Short mmCIF file of C-alpha atoms and ligand atoms in Angstrom, two decimals:
data_model
loop_
_atom_site.label_atom_id
_atom_site.label_comp_id
_atom_site.label_asym_id
_atom_site.label_seq_id
_atom_site.Cartn_x
_atom_site.Cartn_y
_atom_site.Cartn_z
CA UNK A 57 80.20 134.14 41.42
CA UNK A 58 82.88 136.20 42.96
CA UNK A 59 84.81 134.82 46.00
CA UNK A 60 86.09 137.29 48.72
CA UNK A 61 88.30 136.93 51.52
CA UNK A 62 86.95 138.93 54.45
CA UNK A 63 89.79 139.11 56.80
CA UNK A 64 89.10 139.33 60.75
CA UNK A 65 91.70 140.04 63.40
CA UNK A 66 90.03 138.11 66.24
CA UNK A 67 91.55 140.22 69.06
CA UNK A 68 89.92 143.41 67.42
CA UNK A 69 86.27 142.55 66.98
CA UNK A 70 85.06 143.45 70.15
CA UNK A 71 84.33 142.00 73.80
CA UNK A 72 83.83 138.34 74.81
CA UNK A 73 82.45 137.25 77.83
CA UNK A 74 81.34 133.85 79.00
CA UNK A 75 79.12 132.18 81.45
CA UNK A 76 80.56 128.78 82.81
CA UNK A 77 78.70 126.41 84.73
CA UNK A 78 80.27 123.61 86.86
CA UNK A 79 83.43 122.24 85.51
CA UNK A 80 84.17 125.11 83.36
CA UNK A 81 81.57 124.09 80.68
CA UNK A 82 80.71 126.54 78.18
CA UNK A 83 77.23 127.21 78.97
CA UNK A 84 76.72 130.63 77.51
CA UNK A 85 78.85 132.93 75.46
CA UNK A 86 78.12 136.60 75.29
CA UNK A 87 79.96 138.60 72.62
CA UNK A 88 79.66 142.48 71.96
CA UNK A 89 80.82 142.87 68.56
CA UNK A 90 82.23 146.34 68.04
CA UNK A 91 79.60 148.43 66.42
CA UNK A 92 82.14 150.98 64.96
CA UNK A 93 83.73 151.10 61.79
CA UNK A 94 86.20 148.28 62.58
CA UNK A 95 86.44 146.40 59.32
CA UNK A 96 86.84 142.96 61.11
CA UNK A 97 83.69 143.10 62.97
CA UNK A 98 81.81 144.40 59.94
CA UNK A 99 83.25 141.30 58.11
CA UNK A 100 81.96 139.05 60.72
CA UNK A 101 78.51 140.80 60.83
CA UNK A 102 78.16 140.26 57.11
CA UNK A 103 79.30 136.54 57.37
CA UNK A 104 76.79 136.02 59.90
CA UNK A 105 74.01 137.66 57.80
CA UNK A 106 74.97 135.62 54.85
CA UNK A 107 74.46 132.37 57.21
CA UNK A 108 70.98 133.61 58.11
CA UNK A 109 69.66 134.64 54.55
CA UNK A 110 71.71 133.18 51.85
CA UNK A 111 71.66 129.60 50.45
CA UNK A 112 75.32 129.94 49.66
CA UNK A 113 77.48 128.47 52.37
CA UNK A 114 80.28 130.57 54.15
CA UNK A 115 83.74 129.13 54.86
CA UNK A 116 85.07 130.12 58.47
CA UNK A 117 88.11 129.15 60.46
CA UNK A 118 87.82 126.56 63.39
CA UNK A 119 90.78 125.53 65.48
CA UNK A 120 90.90 122.21 63.50
CA UNK A 121 90.30 123.01 59.91
CA UNK A 122 88.33 125.66 57.97
CA UNK A 123 84.42 124.74 57.76
CA UNK A 124 81.85 125.45 55.18
CA UNK A 125 79.04 126.51 57.06
CA UNK A 126 75.15 126.77 56.67
CA UNK A 127 72.03 127.13 58.89
CA UNK A 128 71.51 123.54 59.87
CA UNK A 129 67.58 124.22 60.16
CA UNK A 130 67.21 125.18 56.57
CA UNK A 131 67.31 122.61 53.81
CA UNK A 132 68.22 124.97 50.84
CA UNK A 133 71.06 126.33 52.91
CA UNK A 134 72.44 122.78 53.74
CA UNK A 135 71.92 121.70 50.09
CA UNK A 136 74.20 124.69 49.18
CA UNK A 137 77.01 122.95 51.13
CA UNK A 138 76.59 119.62 49.24
CA UNK A 139 76.75 121.37 45.82
CA UNK A 140 79.66 123.66 46.72
CA UNK A 141 81.75 120.74 47.78
CA UNK A 142 80.41 118.21 45.37
CA UNK A 143 79.84 116.05 48.40
CA UNK A 144 77.97 112.86 48.31
CA UNK A 145 74.51 113.26 49.75
CA UNK A 146 74.82 110.23 51.97
CA UNK A 147 77.85 111.69 54.09
CA UNK A 148 76.20 113.67 56.92
CA UNK A 149 77.54 116.83 58.34
CA UNK A 150 78.79 117.87 61.75
CA UNK A 151 76.53 120.52 63.41
CA UNK A 152 78.45 123.26 65.37
CA UNK A 153 77.20 125.22 68.47
CA UNK A 154 78.40 128.11 70.26
CA UNK A 155 77.16 127.05 73.68
CA UNK A 156 75.51 124.15 75.40
CA UNK A 157 72.30 126.18 75.77
CA UNK A 158 72.15 126.35 72.13
CA UNK A 159 72.62 122.64 71.79
CA UNK A 160 70.09 121.91 74.41
CA UNK A 161 67.53 124.21 72.86
CA UNK A 162 67.86 122.18 69.62
CA UNK A 163 67.60 118.90 71.43
CA UNK A 164 64.41 120.04 73.32
CA UNK A 165 62.56 122.01 70.73
CA UNK A 166 59.67 122.66 72.89
CA UNK A 167 59.78 122.24 76.68
CA UNK A 168 56.05 121.69 76.88
CA UNK A 169 56.51 118.65 74.69
CA UNK A 170 59.54 117.43 76.73
CA UNK A 171 57.61 117.65 79.98
CA UNK A 172 54.73 115.58 78.61
CA UNK A 173 57.05 112.90 77.52
CA UNK A 174 58.72 112.98 80.78
CA UNK A 175 55.74 113.26 82.63
CA UNK A 176 57.35 112.13 85.97
CA UNK A 177 59.48 115.00 86.37
CA UNK A 178 59.14 117.20 89.36
CA UNK A 179 59.37 120.79 89.85
CA UNK A 180 58.74 121.32 86.09
CA UNK A 181 62.48 121.00 85.44
CA UNK A 182 63.13 118.76 82.34
CA UNK A 183 66.06 116.52 82.37
CA UNK A 184 69.29 117.29 80.50
CA UNK A 185 68.46 116.21 76.98
CA UNK A 186 72.31 115.45 76.51
CA UNK A 187 72.86 111.94 77.28
CA UNK A 188 74.61 111.60 80.47
CA UNK A 189 77.58 109.47 79.12
CA UNK A 190 78.66 112.56 77.37
CA UNK A 191 79.06 114.72 80.38
CA UNK A 192 82.84 114.09 81.22
CA UNK A 193 83.81 114.44 77.67
CA UNK A 194 82.04 117.83 77.35
CA UNK A 195 83.36 119.37 80.52
CA UNK A 196 86.81 118.16 79.70
CA UNK A 197 87.13 118.83 75.84
CA UNK A 198 84.44 121.42 74.72
CA UNK A 199 84.96 123.79 73.44
CA UNK A 200 87.33 121.83 71.42
CA UNK A 201 88.18 119.07 68.54
CA UNK A 202 85.73 116.53 69.65
CA UNK A 203 82.48 115.76 67.69
CA UNK A 204 79.89 113.48 69.63
CA UNK A 205 77.06 111.71 68.14
CA UNK A 206 73.64 112.43 69.68
CA UNK A 207 70.21 110.88 68.89
CA UNK A 208 68.44 113.30 66.74
CA UNK A 209 64.90 114.12 68.42
CA UNK A 210 61.85 112.87 66.73
CA UNK A 211 60.61 116.46 66.06
CA UNK A 212 64.06 117.75 65.44
CA UNK A 213 64.37 121.34 63.66
CA UNK A 214 67.55 119.88 61.86
CA UNK A 215 67.15 119.96 58.10
CA UNK A 216 67.03 116.27 57.03
CA UNK A 217 70.07 116.71 54.61
CA UNK A 218 72.27 117.26 57.71
CA UNK A 219 71.90 113.73 58.97
CA UNK A 220 71.69 112.10 55.56
CA UNK A 221 68.93 109.83 56.70
CA UNK A 222 70.52 108.61 60.09
CA UNK A 223 68.50 108.88 63.29
CA UNK A 224 71.45 110.53 64.88
CA UNK A 225 74.07 113.58 64.38
CA UNK A 226 77.20 114.75 65.15
CA UNK A 227 77.68 117.88 67.36
CA UNK A 228 80.66 119.97 68.28
CA UNK A 229 81.31 123.33 69.98
CA UNK A 230 84.47 124.48 68.54
CA UNK A 231 87.28 126.48 70.29
CA UNK A 232 88.12 129.16 67.57
CA UNK A 233 86.87 132.43 69.08
CA UNK A 234 86.09 133.44 65.48
CA UNK A 235 83.72 130.29 64.92
CA UNK A 236 82.20 130.91 68.30
CA UNK A 237 81.50 134.68 67.51
CA UNK A 238 80.21 133.62 64.16
CA UNK A 239 77.73 131.06 65.23
CA UNK A 240 76.59 133.46 68.20
CA UNK A 241 75.88 136.33 65.65
CA UNK A 242 74.10 133.96 63.02
CA UNK A 243 72.01 132.60 66.27
CA UNK A 244 71.76 129.36 64.36
CA UNK A 245 73.22 125.96 64.77
CA UNK A 246 75.69 125.74 61.82
CA UNK A 247 76.23 122.55 59.82
CA UNK A 248 79.83 122.52 58.35
CA UNK A 249 82.00 120.05 56.80
CA UNK A 250 85.56 120.70 56.05
CA UNK A 251 85.81 123.50 53.54
CA UNK A 252 87.62 121.59 50.90
CA UNK A 253 86.27 120.21 47.59
CA UNK A 254 85.18 116.40 48.24
CA UNK A 255 88.28 114.04 48.04
CA UNK A 256 90.92 116.87 48.38
CA UNK A 257 92.95 117.64 51.53
CA UNK A 258 91.17 119.76 54.48
CA UNK A 259 91.85 123.27 54.35
CA UNK A 260 94.01 124.72 57.26
CA UNK A 261 94.30 128.34 55.83
CA UNK A 262 91.93 130.60 53.99
CA UNK A 263 93.93 130.40 50.88
CA UNK A 264 93.30 126.48 50.77
CA UNK A 265 89.53 127.18 50.67
CA UNK A 266 89.82 129.49 47.84
CA UNK A 267 92.04 127.20 45.82
CA UNK A 268 89.28 124.48 46.15
CA UNK A 269 86.18 126.47 46.07
CA UNK A 270 86.71 129.87 44.16
CA UNK A 271 83.79 130.76 42.39
CA UNK A 272 81.49 128.35 44.17
CA UNK A 273 81.03 130.37 47.46
CA UNK A 274 80.88 133.92 48.12
CA UNK A 275 82.68 134.62 51.49
CA UNK A 276 85.75 133.31 53.04
CA UNK A 277 85.87 134.54 56.63
CA UNK A 278 89.85 134.56 56.96
CA UNK A 279 91.12 134.19 60.55
CA UNK A 280 94.77 132.93 59.61
CA UNK A 281 95.96 129.31 59.79
CA UNK A 282 94.32 126.97 61.82
CA UNK A 283 95.79 125.59 65.12
CA UNK A 284 95.39 121.87 65.29
CA UNK A 285 95.42 120.97 61.73
CA UNK A 286 93.37 117.73 61.50
CA UNK A 287 89.61 117.52 62.02
CA UNK A 288 87.89 116.60 65.36
CA UNK A 289 87.74 113.33 66.88
CA UNK A 290 84.47 111.70 66.30
CA UNK A 291 83.06 109.66 69.34
CA UNK A 292 79.77 107.87 70.00
CA UNK A 293 78.65 106.96 73.39
CA UNK A 294 75.41 105.46 71.81
CA UNK A 295 76.90 102.02 71.31
CA UNK A 296 78.36 99.59 73.85
CA UNK A 297 81.19 99.88 74.08
CA UNK A 298 81.75 103.49 72.93
CA UNK A 299 83.46 103.98 69.81
CA UNK A 300 85.92 106.57 68.30
CA UNK A 301 84.49 106.80 64.77
CA UNK A 302 87.35 109.10 63.48
CA UNK A 303 90.73 109.73 65.01
CA UNK A 304 91.44 113.40 65.63
CA UNK A 305 92.64 116.16 68.04
CA UNK A 306 91.62 114.24 70.95
CA UNK A 307 93.21 110.75 71.81
CA UNK A 308 91.90 107.45 72.67
CA UNK A 309 93.85 107.48 75.82
CA UNK A 310 92.38 110.99 76.88
CA UNK A 311 88.84 109.56 76.04
CA UNK A 312 89.40 106.39 77.96
CA UNK A 313 90.31 108.51 81.00
CA UNK A 314 86.85 109.69 81.33
CA UNK A 315 84.25 108.06 83.44
CA UNK A 316 81.98 105.65 81.47
CA UNK A 317 84.64 105.73 78.60
CA UNK A 318 87.14 103.13 79.99
CA UNK A 319 86.01 100.49 77.30
CA UNK A 320 86.11 102.83 74.38
CA UNK A 321 86.99 100.90 71.23
CA UNK A 322 88.49 102.06 67.87
CA UNK A 323 85.55 101.93 65.42
CA UNK A 324 87.34 103.11 62.16
CA UNK A 325 89.55 101.49 59.74
CA UNK A 326 92.84 102.71 58.61
CA UNK A 327 92.46 101.76 55.06
CA UNK A 328 88.92 101.85 53.39
CA UNK A 329 87.58 98.37 52.73
CA UNK A 330 84.96 98.40 50.07
CA UNK A 331 82.70 95.64 51.56
CA UNK A 332 82.77 96.83 55.23
CA UNK A 333 80.01 99.16 56.39
CA UNK A 334 81.64 102.19 57.69
CA UNK A 335 80.64 103.51 60.98
CA UNK A 336 81.47 107.07 60.07
CA UNK A 337 79.80 107.37 56.66
CA UNK A 338 82.42 109.62 55.46
CA UNK A 339 85.15 107.19 56.12
CA UNK A 340 84.35 105.19 52.87
CA UNK A 341 85.30 107.81 50.53
CA UNK A 342 88.69 108.53 49.00
CA UNK A 343 90.07 111.51 50.81
CA UNK A 344 92.75 113.96 51.22
CA UNK A 345 94.25 113.45 47.71
CA UNK A 346 96.47 115.90 45.98
CA UNK A 347 96.98 115.73 42.34
CA UNK A 348 100.53 114.48 42.66
CA UNK A 349 101.26 110.87 43.54
CA UNK A 350 101.89 110.56 47.22
CA UNK A 351 104.13 108.12 48.38
CA UNK A 352 103.97 107.33 52.24
CA UNK A 353 106.84 105.92 53.92
CA UNK A 354 105.81 104.35 57.33
CA UNK A 355 107.86 105.45 60.19
CA UNK A 356 111.30 103.99 60.30
CA UNK A 357 111.75 103.57 56.63
CA UNK A 358 114.64 104.87 54.69
CA UNK A 359 114.14 108.03 52.59
CA UNK A 360 113.75 107.24 48.82
CA UNK A 361 117.08 106.59 47.10
CA UNK A 362 118.01 107.31 43.60
CA UNK A 363 116.36 104.04 42.31
CA UNK A 364 113.08 104.85 43.96
CA UNK A 365 113.06 108.27 42.59
CA UNK A 366 113.88 106.83 38.96
CA UNK A 367 111.04 104.47 39.46
CA UNK A 368 108.41 106.97 40.42
CA UNK A 369 109.54 109.99 38.35
CA UNK A 370 111.82 108.69 35.68
CA UNK A 371 115.34 110.40 35.06
CA UNK A 372 114.09 114.09 36.10
CA UNK A 373 111.09 116.05 37.69
CA UNK A 374 110.03 117.91 40.37
CA UNK A 375 109.91 116.26 43.80
CA UNK A 376 108.05 117.19 47.06
CA UNK A 377 109.24 115.82 50.29
CA UNK A 378 107.69 116.21 53.47
CA UNK A 379 110.12 115.39 56.50
CA UNK A 380 109.18 114.97 60.13
CA UNK A 381 111.58 113.30 62.68
CA UNK A 382 114.51 111.69 61.02
CA UNK A 383 114.91 112.55 57.16
CA UNK A 384 117.17 115.22 56.29
CA UNK A 385 117.68 116.57 52.69
CA UNK A 386 121.26 116.36 51.83
CA UNK A 387 122.42 119.60 50.48
CA UNK A 388 125.49 117.89 48.88
CA UNK A 389 124.76 116.44 45.40
CA UNK A 390 127.89 114.35 45.52
CA UNK A 391 126.36 112.54 48.54
CA UNK A 392 124.86 109.97 46.33
CA UNK A 393 121.40 109.66 47.71
CA UNK A 394 119.32 112.80 47.83
CA UNK A 395 118.16 112.08 51.26
CA UNK A 396 119.64 111.01 54.52
CA UNK A 397 118.21 109.50 57.67
CA UNK A 398 118.91 111.31 60.99
CA UNK A 399 117.39 113.32 63.72
CA UNK A 400 115.55 116.23 62.79
CA UNK A 401 117.29 119.39 63.43
CA UNK A 402 113.81 120.89 64.94
CA UNK A 403 113.59 118.86 67.99
CA UNK A 404 114.87 115.36 69.23
CA UNK A 405 112.02 113.76 71.06
CA UNK A 406 108.69 113.63 69.46
CA UNK A 407 106.13 114.68 71.92
CA UNK A 408 102.42 113.16 72.14
CA UNK A 409 100.71 116.41 72.53
CA UNK A 410 97.30 116.45 74.04
CA UNK A 411 94.88 119.00 73.42
CA UNK A 412 92.55 119.80 76.18
CA UNK A 413 90.05 122.60 76.28
CA UNK A 414 91.93 125.84 76.79
CA UNK A 415 88.70 127.36 78.12
CA UNK A 416 89.79 127.82 81.44
CA UNK A 417 92.24 130.19 80.22
CA UNK A 418 89.41 132.14 78.39
CA UNK A 419 89.70 133.69 75.05
CA UNK A 420 93.29 135.18 75.63
CA UNK A 421 94.49 131.59 75.87
CA UNK A 422 92.66 130.63 72.86
CA UNK A 423 94.10 133.69 70.89
CA UNK A 424 97.54 132.84 72.15
CA UNK A 425 97.61 129.55 70.75
CA UNK A 426 96.39 130.67 67.41
CA UNK A 427 99.29 133.00 67.26
CA UNK A 428 101.85 130.29 67.46
CA UNK A 429 100.49 128.63 64.24
CA UNK A 430 103.12 128.65 61.43
CA UNK A 431 102.42 129.18 57.81
CA UNK A 432 103.44 126.25 55.56
CA UNK A 433 104.47 128.61 52.72
CA UNK A 434 107.23 130.17 54.65
CA UNK A 435 108.95 126.86 55.50
CA UNK A 436 108.96 125.60 51.94
CA UNK A 437 112.63 125.11 51.04
CA UNK A 438 113.59 124.44 47.47
CA UNK A 439 116.83 122.68 46.55
CA UNK A 440 118.14 122.29 43.08
CA UNK A 441 119.66 118.75 42.82
CA UNK A 442 121.44 119.25 39.60
CA UNK A 443 122.42 116.66 36.96
CA UNK A 444 126.10 116.36 38.26
CA UNK A 445 125.57 113.12 40.20
CA UNK A 446 126.75 109.85 38.66
CA UNK A 447 123.51 108.37 37.93
CA UNK A 448 122.71 111.35 35.58
CA UNK A 449 119.44 111.96 37.56
CA UNK A 450 118.05 115.61 37.73
CA UNK A 451 115.38 116.48 40.25
CA UNK A 452 114.21 119.52 41.66
CA UNK A 453 113.47 119.06 45.17
CA UNK A 454 111.12 121.02 47.28
CA UNK A 455 111.10 120.33 51.02
CA UNK A 456 108.67 121.06 53.82
CA UNK A 457 110.20 120.19 57.12
CA UNK A 458 107.51 119.77 59.64
CA UNK A 459 109.64 119.09 62.57
CA UNK A 460 109.67 116.19 65.21
CA UNK A 461 106.97 117.45 67.28
CA UNK A 462 103.47 115.40 66.50
CA UNK A 463 101.41 118.66 67.10
CA UNK A 464 103.56 120.40 64.43
CA UNK A 465 103.07 117.51 62.00
CA UNK A 466 99.37 117.57 62.54
CA UNK A 467 99.14 121.27 61.94
CA UNK A 468 101.25 121.43 58.99
CA UNK A 469 100.32 118.22 57.06
CA UNK A 470 97.54 119.20 54.99
CA UNK A 471 99.03 122.72 54.38
CA UNK A 472 102.21 120.90 53.18
CA UNK A 473 100.37 118.53 50.67
CA UNK A 474 98.57 121.53 49.13
CA UNK A 475 101.65 123.65 49.06
CA UNK A 476 103.62 121.17 47.29
CA UNK A 477 100.72 120.16 45.01
CA UNK A 478 100.51 123.86 44.10
CA UNK A 479 104.18 124.10 43.38
CA UNK A 480 103.33 121.47 40.57
CA UNK A 481 105.49 118.50 41.95
CA UNK A 482 105.08 115.16 40.21
CA UNK A 483 105.29 113.10 43.52
CA UNK A 484 105.21 113.79 47.18
CA UNK A 485 107.26 111.47 49.43
CA UNK A 486 106.22 111.83 53.02
CA UNK A 487 108.05 110.66 56.14
CA UNK A 488 105.35 108.90 58.42
CA UNK A 489 105.11 109.28 62.16
CA UNK A 490 104.57 106.61 64.73
CA UNK A 491 100.83 105.70 65.40
CA UNK A 492 101.85 104.79 68.84
CA UNK A 493 102.68 108.20 69.90
CA UNK A 494 99.01 109.04 70.56
CA UNK A 495 95.88 109.70 68.74
CA UNK A 496 97.02 113.00 66.90
CA UNK A 497 99.85 110.87 65.39
CA UNK A 498 97.36 108.07 64.41
CA UNK A 499 95.00 110.76 63.12
CA UNK A 500 97.90 112.11 60.94
CA UNK A 501 98.74 108.40 59.79
CA UNK A 502 94.92 107.75 59.07
CA UNK A 503 94.72 110.81 56.70
CA UNK A 504 98.15 109.96 55.09
CA UNK A 505 97.21 106.24 54.36
CA UNK A 506 93.92 107.61 52.64
CA UNK A 507 95.82 110.11 50.48
CA UNK A 508 98.82 107.78 49.43
CA UNK A 509 98.87 105.96 46.33
CA UNK A 510 102.12 104.18 47.19
CA UNK A 511 102.94 103.02 50.55
CA UNK A 512 106.38 102.03 51.71
CA UNK A 513 106.15 99.51 54.53
CA UNK A 514 108.99 97.22 54.43
O1 TXA B 823 87.07 119.43 62.79
C1 TXA B 823 86.07 119.05 62.20
O2 TXA B 823 85.37 118.13 62.56
C2 TXA B 823 85.94 119.83 60.94
C3 TXA B 823 85.37 121.24 61.33
C4 TXA B 823 84.86 122.02 60.23
O3 TXA B 823 84.62 121.20 62.37
N1 TXA B 823 84.62 119.37 60.22
C5 TXA B 823 84.62 118.13 59.43
O4 TXA B 823 83.48 117.89 59.03
O5 TXA B 823 85.76 117.45 59.47
P1 TXA B 823 83.50 116.64 57.68
O6 TXA B 823 82.17 116.64 57.20
O7 TXA B 823 84.57 116.86 56.68
O8 TXA B 823 83.62 115.31 58.40
C6 TXA B 823 82.63 114.71 59.25
C7 TXA B 823 82.82 113.36 59.78
C8 TXA B 823 82.70 112.38 58.55
O9 TXA B 823 83.58 111.27 58.62
C9 TXA B 823 81.26 112.01 58.77
O10 TXA B 823 80.84 110.81 58.20
C10 TXA B 823 81.27 111.83 60.29
O11 TXA B 823 81.91 112.99 60.77
N2 TXA B 823 79.81 111.98 60.73
C11 TXA B 823 78.96 112.91 60.68
N3 TXA B 823 77.74 112.81 61.21
C12 TXA B 823 77.82 111.56 61.63
C13 TXA B 823 76.91 110.66 62.14
N4 TXA B 823 75.63 111.05 62.49
N5 TXA B 823 77.42 109.40 62.58
C14 TXA B 823 78.65 109.07 62.29
N6 TXA B 823 79.32 109.73 61.77
C15 TXA B 823 78.96 111.10 61.28
MG1 MG B 824 86.02 116.52 55.42
#
């Protein structure tokens, strides 16, 4: 099967307008997609049509990572996701919506039925089917990188494969205008895991999707690189206390600041433990693993010296290095060690960035954020460390400096791992960031600890 990129310039697909209810919550989204010969709009329409009719999933960008989408109400379409990704069938999928109206419709399949069950409701108005605990999170972070766990109604229209046998499901309204437009045009809730092959790093650019899934899917809607770079935070308010099941774009601190969420606990483990029952089913699998050996240096650890390089690679080889706050690559071979510690040139203080819904700013705000997203391939720096140094070691060093800023590190980390892997390096040394700098940093370290085969902690 041929896989094609369908590029879309989101600024040129038509008009967006929105209906906001109280607190800026996205209740409805109106889009008029350009009916003329604008190629982007035509691409968007054909991707939406494929979601409606085909059993082969469609890859599309979200603000976190690329998703691999299918109609969440059609089993044959949802099975197509598991097949393309080779994902274990017991790992449930997140369902993406374009508006609260669409989510409520799914939770309340028939309003007659809802009114019978809730017979005591006056004025014929049924209550909000979204549990009240989620209201503050929704008004603050949606659309955005937050997934909430909801009870799956007994007469749910969701295909059973979406929930993998659980009685609840993950729901998210993404912030990427292209994702919102696609879901709106398809007019279906869209089940979508990250669009990588199972166990590989999540894709943050259309090329990453193609690298993993070429020949397995037909359409990659190409909206450029993703803004956040790590997947959504998964939370549940159905347990007491509420739990974060996967760290991501929204931090524990930000969640605890919401009424009813003050006692939220961390419900995930940093390193998968074989005998513990994971609360988010996906957390038990090996993840985010490039082909090269990944060596993670926890924050504050010195960069690899000649001895560690020799132990990992032998006398020569191709070395990838991902630097964040302190590591710098020495350009002078006679310096002895290949790396040095120091402050990053790209900034001094690491900032614990917070991501809040930019919905207030409307789509212009969302598009503005997207345009700031850098491309990892453009920052890849190749240094030839020749064989002149005293130890007779000869390495080619490929460096990706992500900068000191945590949100830049999150945005670039998956891309950097993939880019180095594609360059054929034998090992990738990663300079870790400090978990305490907020959950985006914790999310990055959570992914890196899963990807790393070797961890340098002391
Ligand atoms: O940012 C994201 O969330 C991206 C984009 C595409 O939206 N999606 C994503 O999906 O990362 P996926 O399938 O790669 O990861 C979903 C995570 C898994 O860890 C899964 O186990 C968990 O969410 N999850 C899904 N449904 C769940 C449920 N009902 N209960 C607990 N965890 C659930
Ligand atoms: Mg994934």
